[in-house]
Amino acid sequence: MTAGCAVGPNFHKPTPWTPKEYGGPKRIATTGTNGTPAQVASQTTPDDPDTAWWTIFHDPELTKLEQRVATDNLDVRRYAYRMAQSRAELRIAGAERYPAMSATGSYARQQYSTKMLQRIVTDVESDPQLANNPMFSQYAPAPGQAKIPLFNQWRDSIDATWEIDLWGRVRRQYEAAAAQTQATNEARRGMLISRQAEVARDYMDLRNTQEQLRIVMENRDVAKSMLDLNQQRYAKGLASDMEVEQARVQYENTLAQLPQLEQQLVAQVNALSLLMGEPPRALSDELLTASAIPPVPPRVPVGVPSELARRRPDIRRAEANLHAATAQVGEAVAEFYPRVTINAGFGFESLSFRDLGFWNAKAWNVGPSITLPIFQGGRLRGQLELRKAAQKEAAITYQQTVLGAWHDIDNALTAYTDEQLRHDNLTQRMEASHHALQLAQDQYRHGMVTYLNVLDSQRQYLGAQSDLTTSTATISGNLVRLYNALGGGWETTYPEPAPRTKQAKGAQPSTTAGTPAATPAPATSHQPA
């Protein structure tokens, strides 16, 4: 009987909508130059992804940054303390499952009213044994002339109270708190995955900027050599002053790109420094040494669709919130039922402090108390309606989160594949523009074309180089976005960091398998067993 039963709906894990394969229906294939479907160099596979997915790039510097962000990022550290708060709240909620005990010691100098004392004296006078007791006779020297008693009262006791959870109110409350703690933990994991993906994207952008800077500096040297060539040809009467100035304009335009790229480079270093919880330019020494953009591997393991729900922290968080909302419905239902509480106390009471420790000064009490809500002005019914509506909202949020996750994955897969196709086209464009530039320069030296042909070829080649480099970084960045959409690595990748100090460190919501879950049906209460 003391175990009772839990009223209200029981939580059942919903079945998320899951497609048969990644990428949805087959898209119209992009064809190559020979009319056959174009193939990309890096293909996804159903193998389990590496827990530390960033190691797929084989870049030691990136790996080091990812390890640092898991411990040094300020948002990650902040969420560690938020997790500590959530666990403390869970402990508070769990305390109601056990008896509450307290020790009390008190002293009072007390005075009864005259009316009360007269009643006591009357009772004393009617009892011969008490009438002859000196303790009472001092207050009544004569009938009807009672003195107001003034005395000390000493008391110490141990008191206990325990609610017998017949209807599961306390259990539902603890169930909701445990689910909310899980939701907070998933939010922490989601924050960590987001920051790790942000580090990888910023790192790709940094390497792209360094490569762009290298390209511009190479083109600066080419533009300078062409300016010198035109000045020499002008001195020999083989070139006009307009051609010299055109070469100078090209040279200055190339120089003008350098400060902008250097500014962008500093901003990217600072962005990574902030993610590491460091001051501006703290990572300059280790990051400003130029390095190639990390290439993508030929095979990219992405797992199978059925495992997505347990890999994406936002889906697990939405599920935990739905669990908490369902438990809170049961808690609201239990408020309609009586609360049964057992109260007990044992201690000593005496009019003198020196008598307080004697056994005959003991006093105790034990007994139940029952609280039954009779009229609450509609508060309990309104609270139940509130919890039911919150449960339905949480179910819809879960559906939206699942669908949003699949949209993210589909978009990321499409972007990853299509950018590789674009990269192939840009590679051919760069090769063709480089060959065209060589031809234009050679023909200009032999006086076959004007310098405008050289300038146009230089601009096309510089643009082709820049676009190809950006595409290379975009492919790597799209792979990062894909892993972020897949939920990063497995759960064991993200152990919960301990908070540390560092100086500035029942009824089931209705779901339908294979289709987006519908709005949950109204929760039904289980009556007391």
mmCIF file of C-alpha atoms in Angstrom, residues 171-377:
data_model
loop_
_atom_site.group_PDB
_atom_site.id
_atom_site.type_symbol
_atom_site.label_atom_id
_atom_site.label_comp_id
_atom_site.label_asym_id
_atom_site.label_seq_id
_atom_site.Cartn_x
_atom_site.Cartn_y
_atom_site.Cartn_z
ATOM 1 C CA ARG A 171 7.749 9.893 -8.161
ATOM 2 C CA ARG A 172 6.386 11.881 -11.091
ATOM 3 C CA GLN A 173 8.140 14.967 -9.791
ATOM 4 C CA TYR A 174 11.441 13.100 -9.604
ATOM 5 C CA GLU A 175 10.853 11.542 -13.036
ATOM 6 C CA ALA A 176 10.335 14.995 -14.541
ATOM 7 C CA ALA A 177 13.450 16.349 -12.825
ATOM 8 C CA ALA A 178 15.532 13.410 -14.079
ATOM 9 C CA ALA A 179 14.302 13.990 -17.640
ATOM 10 C CA GLN A 180 15.092 17.699 -17.373
ATOM 11 C CA THR A 181 18.589 16.824 -16.183
ATOM 12 C CA GLN A 182 18.991 14.609 -19.239
ATOM 13 C CA ALA A 183 17.774 17.460 -21.451
ATOM 14 C CA THR A 184 20.358 19.776 -19.915
ATOM 15 C CA ASN A 185 23.062 17.197 -20.515
ATOM 16 C CA GLU A 186 22.057 16.875 -24.162
ATOM 17 C CA ALA A 187 22.101 20.661 -24.492
ATOM 18 C CA ARG A 188 25.673 20.590 -23.166
ATOM 19 C CA ARG A 189 26.636 17.938 -25.703
ATOM 20 C CA GLY A 190 24.982 19.909 -28.469
ATOM 21 C CA MET A 191 26.934 22.989 -27.455
ATOM 22 C CA LEU A 192 30.200 21.029 -27.548
ATOM 23 C CA ILE A 193 29.459 19.572 -30.989
ATOM 24 C CA SER A 194 28.539 23.015 -32.269
ATOM 25 C CA ARG A 195 31.769 24.541 -30.972
ATOM 26 C CA GLN A 196 33.871 21.699 -32.389
ATOM 27 C CA ALA A 197 32.271 22.173 -35.797
ATOM 28 C CA GLU A 198 32.815 25.915 -35.528
ATOM 29 C CA VAL A 199 36.501 25.360 -34.801
ATOM 30 C CA ALA A 200 36.851 23.126 -37.854
ATOM 31 C CA ARG A 201 35.026 25.583 -40.139
ATOM 32 C CA ASP A 202 37.080 28.527 -38.900
ATOM 33 C CA TYR A 203 40.239 26.483 -39.357
ATOM 34 C CA MET A 204 39.295 25.709 -42.977
ATOM 35 C CA ASP A 205 38.584 29.396 -43.580
ATOM 36 C CA LEU A 206 41.954 30.296 -42.064
ATOM 37 C CA ARG A 207 43.832 27.909 -44.339
ATOM 38 C CA ASN A 208 41.813 29.183 -47.303
ATOM 39 C CA THR A 209 42.805 32.765 -46.511
ATOM 40 C CA GLN A 210 46.453 31.751 -46.236
ATOM 41 C CA GLU A 211 46.233 30.026 -49.609
ATOM 42 C CA GLN A 212 44.512 33.064 -51.113
ATOM 43 C CA LEU A 213 47.317 35.199 -49.704
ATOM 44 C CA ARG A 214 49.901 32.941 -51.337
ATOM 45 C CA ILE A 215 48.107 33.168 -54.691
ATOM 46 C CA VAL A 216 47.916 36.951 -54.539
ATOM 47 C CA MET A 217 51.608 37.197 -53.623
ATOM 48 C CA GLU A 218 52.540 34.973 -56.557
ATOM 49 C CA ASN A 219 50.412 37.097 -58.877
ATOM 50 C CA ARG A 220 52.023 40.187 -57.380
ATOM 51 C CA ASP A 221 55.407 38.872 -58.444
ATOM 52 C CA VAL A 222 54.065 38.096 -61.922
ATOM 53 C CA ALA A 223 52.502 41.557 -62.190
ATOM 54 C CA LYS A 224 55.790 43.142 -61.083
ATOM 55 C CA SER A 225 57.739 41.207 -63.703
ATOM 56 C CA MET A 226 55.234 42.258 -66.380
ATOM 57 C CA LEU A 227 55.548 45.885 -65.264
ATOM 58 C CA ASP A 228 59.339 45.639 -65.531
ATOM 59 C CA LEU A 229 58.999 44.020 -68.948
ATOM 60 C CA ASN A 230 56.727 46.791 -70.208
ATOM 61 C CA GLN A 231 59.078 49.455 -68.893
ATOM 62 C CA GLN A 232 61.970 47.781 -70.726
ATOM 63 C CA ARG A 233 59.919 47.511 -73.915
ATOM 64 C CA TYR A 234 58.876 51.146 -73.549
ATOM 65 C CA ALA A 235 62.524 52.186 -73.242
ATOM 66 C CA LYS A 236 63.230 50.350 -76.491
ATOM 67 C CA GLY A 237 60.214 51.864 -78.191
ATOM 68 C CA LEU A 238 58.417 48.526 -78.405
ATOM 69 C CA ALA A 239 55.561 49.443 -76.018
ATOM 70 C CA SER A 240 53.427 52.494 -75.478
ATOM 71 C CA ASP A 241 53.164 54.450 -72.247
ATOM 72 C CA MET A 242 49.549 53.261 -72.002
ATOM 73 C CA GLU A 243 50.729 49.647 -71.829
ATOM 74 C CA VAL A 244 53.171 50.603 -69.075
ATOM 75 C CA GLU A 245 50.395 52.253 -67.057
ATOM 76 C CA GLN A 246 48.085 49.313 -67.623
ATOM 77 C CA ALA A 247 50.769 47.019 -66.193
ATOM 78 C CA ARG A 248 51.209 49.403 -63.264
ATOM 79 C CA VAL A 249 47.443 49.374 -62.587
ATOM 80 C CA GLN A 250 47.452 45.576 -62.577
ATOM 81 C CA TYR A 251 50.385 45.536 -60.158
ATOM 82 C CA GLU A 252 48.775 48.037 -57.775
ATOM 83 C CA ASN A 253 45.449 46.209 -57.891
ATOM 84 C CA THR A 254 47.230 43.044 -56.844
ATOM 85 C CA LEU A 255 49.004 44.839 -53.991
ATOM 86 C CA ALA A 256 45.687 46.292 -52.803
ATOM 87 C CA GLN A 257 44.358 42.795 -52.096
ATOM 88 C CA LEU A 258 47.083 41.994 -49.556
ATOM 89 C CA PRO A 259 45.965 44.231 -46.640
ATOM 90 C CA GLN A 260 42.408 42.952 -46.901
ATOM 91 C CA LEU A 261 43.544 39.334 -46.775
ATOM 92 C CA GLU A 262 45.908 40.038 -43.873
ATOM 93 C CA GLN A 263 43.077 41.706 -41.969
ATOM 94 C CA GLN A 264 40.877 38.697 -42.652
ATOM 95 C CA LEU A 265 43.652 36.401 -41.460
ATOM 96 C CA VAL A 266 43.965 38.230 -38.128
ATOM 97 C CA ALA A 267 40.186 38.110 -37.635
ATOM 98 C CA GLN A 268 40.170 34.339 -38.194
ATOM 99 C CA VAL A 269 43.028 33.802 -35.744
ATOM 100 C CA ASN A 270 41.133 35.873 -33.195
ATOM 101 C CA ALA A 271 37.958 33.865 -33.815
ATOM 102 C CA LEU A 272 39.817 30.647 -33.029
ATOM 103 C CA SER A 273 41.483 32.275 -30.012
ATOM 104 C CA LEU A 274 38.072 33.231 -28.649
ATOM 105 C CA LEU A 275 36.806 29.683 -29.111
ATOM 106 C CA MET A 276 39.773 28.506 -27.038
ATOM 107 C CA GLY A 277 39.008 31.047 -24.318
ATOM 108 C CA GLU A 278 42.182 32.975 -25.086
ATOM 109 C CA PRO A 279 42.871 36.712 -25.641
ATOM 110 C CA PRO A 280 43.269 38.178 -29.151
ATOM 111 C CA ARG A 281 46.165 36.854 -31.247
ATOM 112 C CA ALA A 282 47.019 34.241 -28.612
ATOM 113 C CA LEU A 283 47.229 31.557 -31.321
ATOM 114 C CA SER A 284 49.173 33.630 -33.839
ATOM 115 C CA ASP A 285 52.466 31.796 -33.384
ATOM 116 C CA GLU A 286 50.960 28.367 -34.042
ATOM 117 C CA LEU A 287 48.423 29.312 -36.726
ATOM 118 C CA LEU A 288 50.080 31.981 -38.854
ATOM 119 C CA THR A 289 52.517 29.463 -40.296
ATOM 120 C CA ALA A 290 50.890 28.688 -43.632
ATOM 121 C CA SER A 291 49.606 25.186 -44.228
ATOM 122 C CA ALA A 292 47.529 23.511 -46.918
ATOM 123 C CA ILE A 293 43.763 23.203 -46.684
ATOM 124 C CA PRO A 294 43.019 19.773 -45.147
ATOM 125 C CA PRO A 295 41.732 17.531 -47.964
ATOM 126 C CA VAL A 296 38.714 15.268 -47.624
ATOM 127 C CA PRO A 297 39.218 11.479 -47.668
ATOM 128 C CA PRO A 298 37.962 9.297 -50.532
ATOM 129 C CA ARG A 299 35.560 7.473 -48.183
ATOM 130 C CA VAL A 300 33.431 9.286 -45.611
ATOM 131 C CA PRO A 301 31.645 7.035 -43.070
ATOM 132 C CA VAL A 302 28.261 8.482 -42.069
ATOM 133 C CA GLY A 303 26.520 5.512 -40.424
ATOM 134 C CA VAL A 304 22.947 4.430 -41.133
ATOM 135 C CA PRO A 305 19.782 6.553 -40.822
ATOM 136 C CA SER A 306 18.259 4.464 -38.034
ATOM 137 C CA GLU A 307 21.022 5.560 -35.653
ATOM 138 C CA LEU A 308 20.504 9.299 -36.117
ATOM 139 C CA ALA A 309 18.056 9.669 -33.212
ATOM 140 C CA ARG A 310 20.637 8.482 -30.701
ATOM 141 C CA ARG A 311 23.454 10.554 -32.209
ATOM 142 C CA ARG A 312 21.893 14.014 -32.505
ATOM 143 C CA PRO A 313 21.844 15.772 -29.122
ATOM 144 C CA ASP A 314 18.963 18.023 -30.155
ATOM 145 C CA ILE A 315 16.744 14.989 -30.861
ATOM 146 C CA ARG A 316 17.669 13.406 -27.537
ATOM 147 C CA ARG A 317 17.052 16.717 -25.822
ATOM 148 C CA ALA A 318 13.608 17.056 -27.414
ATOM 149 C CA GLU A 319 12.805 13.502 -26.341
ATOM 150 C CA ALA A 320 13.887 14.234 -22.768
ATOM 151 C CA ASN A 321 11.749 17.387 -22.717
ATOM 152 C CA LEU A 322 8.768 15.331 -23.914
ATOM 153 C CA HIS A 323 9.469 12.821 -21.150
ATOM 154 C CA ALA A 324 9.565 15.598 -18.549
ATOM 155 C CA ALA A 325 6.331 17.131 -19.847
ATOM 156 C CA THR A 326 4.587 13.743 -19.687
ATOM 157 C CA ALA A 327 5.719 13.186 -16.098
ATOM 158 C CA GLN A 328 4.511 16.668 -15.140
ATOM 159 C CA VAL A 329 1.033 15.739 -16.387
ATOM 160 C CA GLY A 330 1.056 12.856 -13.900
ATOM 161 C CA GLU A 331 2.254 15.194 -11.179
ATOM 162 C CA ALA A 332 -0.664 17.539 -11.910
ATOM 163 C CA VAL A 333 -3.136 14.628 -11.808
ATOM 164 C CA ALA A 334 -1.789 13.538 -8.409
ATOM 165 C CA GLU A 335 -2.627 16.968 -6.973
ATOM 166 C CA PHE A 336 -6.334 15.991 -7.091
ATOM 167 C CA TYR A 337 -5.743 13.147 -4.617
ATOM 168 C CA PRO A 338 -5.282 13.381 -0.840
ATOM 169 C CA ARG A 339 -1.806 13.650 0.629
ATOM 170 C CA VAL A 340 -1.061 11.329 3.522
ATOM 171 C CA THR A 341 1.798 12.366 5.769
ATOM 172 C CA ILE A 342 3.227 10.588 8.803
ATOM 173 C CA ASN A 343 4.504 12.926 11.520
ATOM 174 C CA ALA A 344 6.531 11.822 14.519
ATOM 175 C CA GLY A 345 8.584 13.424 17.236
ATOM 176 C CA PHE A 346 10.527 12.419 20.324
ATOM 177 C CA GLY A 347 12.254 14.624 22.840
ATOM 178 C CA PHE A 348 12.372 16.012 26.365
ATOM 179 C CA GLU A 349 10.435 18.822 28.001
ATOM 180 C CA SER A 350 11.021 20.353 31.404
ATOM 181 C CA LEU A 351 10.424 23.511 33.429
ATOM 182 C CA SER A 352 14.049 23.366 34.546
ATOM 183 C CA PHE A 353 17.135 22.939 32.413
ATOM 184 C CA ARG A 354 18.739 20.538 34.902
ATOM 185 C CA ASP A 355 15.737 18.226 34.661
ATOM 186 C CA LEU A 356 15.821 18.114 30.868
ATOM 187 C CA GLY A 357 17.920 14.967 30.648
ATOM 188 C CA PHE A 358 15.802 12.784 32.922
ATOM 189 C CA TRP A 359 13.816 9.991 31.333
ATOM 190 C CA ASN A 360 10.585 11.066 32.970
ATOM 191 C CA ALA A 361 10.900 14.359 31.057
ATOM 192 C CA LYS A 362 10.411 12.540 27.753
ATOM 193 C CA ALA A 363 7.673 13.577 25.349
ATOM 194 C CA TRP A 364 6.694 12.069 22.010
ATOM 195 C CA ASN A 365 4.052 12.141 19.341
ATOM 196 C CA VAL A 366 3.230 10.130 16.234
ATOM 197 C CA GLY A 367 0.326 10.174 13.867
ATOM 198 C CA PRO A 368 -0.857 10.703 10.320
ATOM 199 C CA SER A 369 -2.224 13.802 8.667
ATOM 200 C CA ILE A 370 -4.356 13.878 5.548
ATOM 201 C CA THR A 371 -4.753 16.865 3.245
ATOM 202 C CA LEU A 372 -7.566 16.685 0.716
ATOM 203 C CA PRO A 373 -8.170 19.517 -1.770
ATOM 204 C CA ILE A 374 -11.860 20.402 -1.622
ATOM 205 C CA PHE A 375 -12.059 23.790 -3.293
ATOM 206 C CA GLN A 376 -9.131 25.450 -5.048
ATOM 207 C CA GLY A 377 -10.985 27.881 -7.291
#
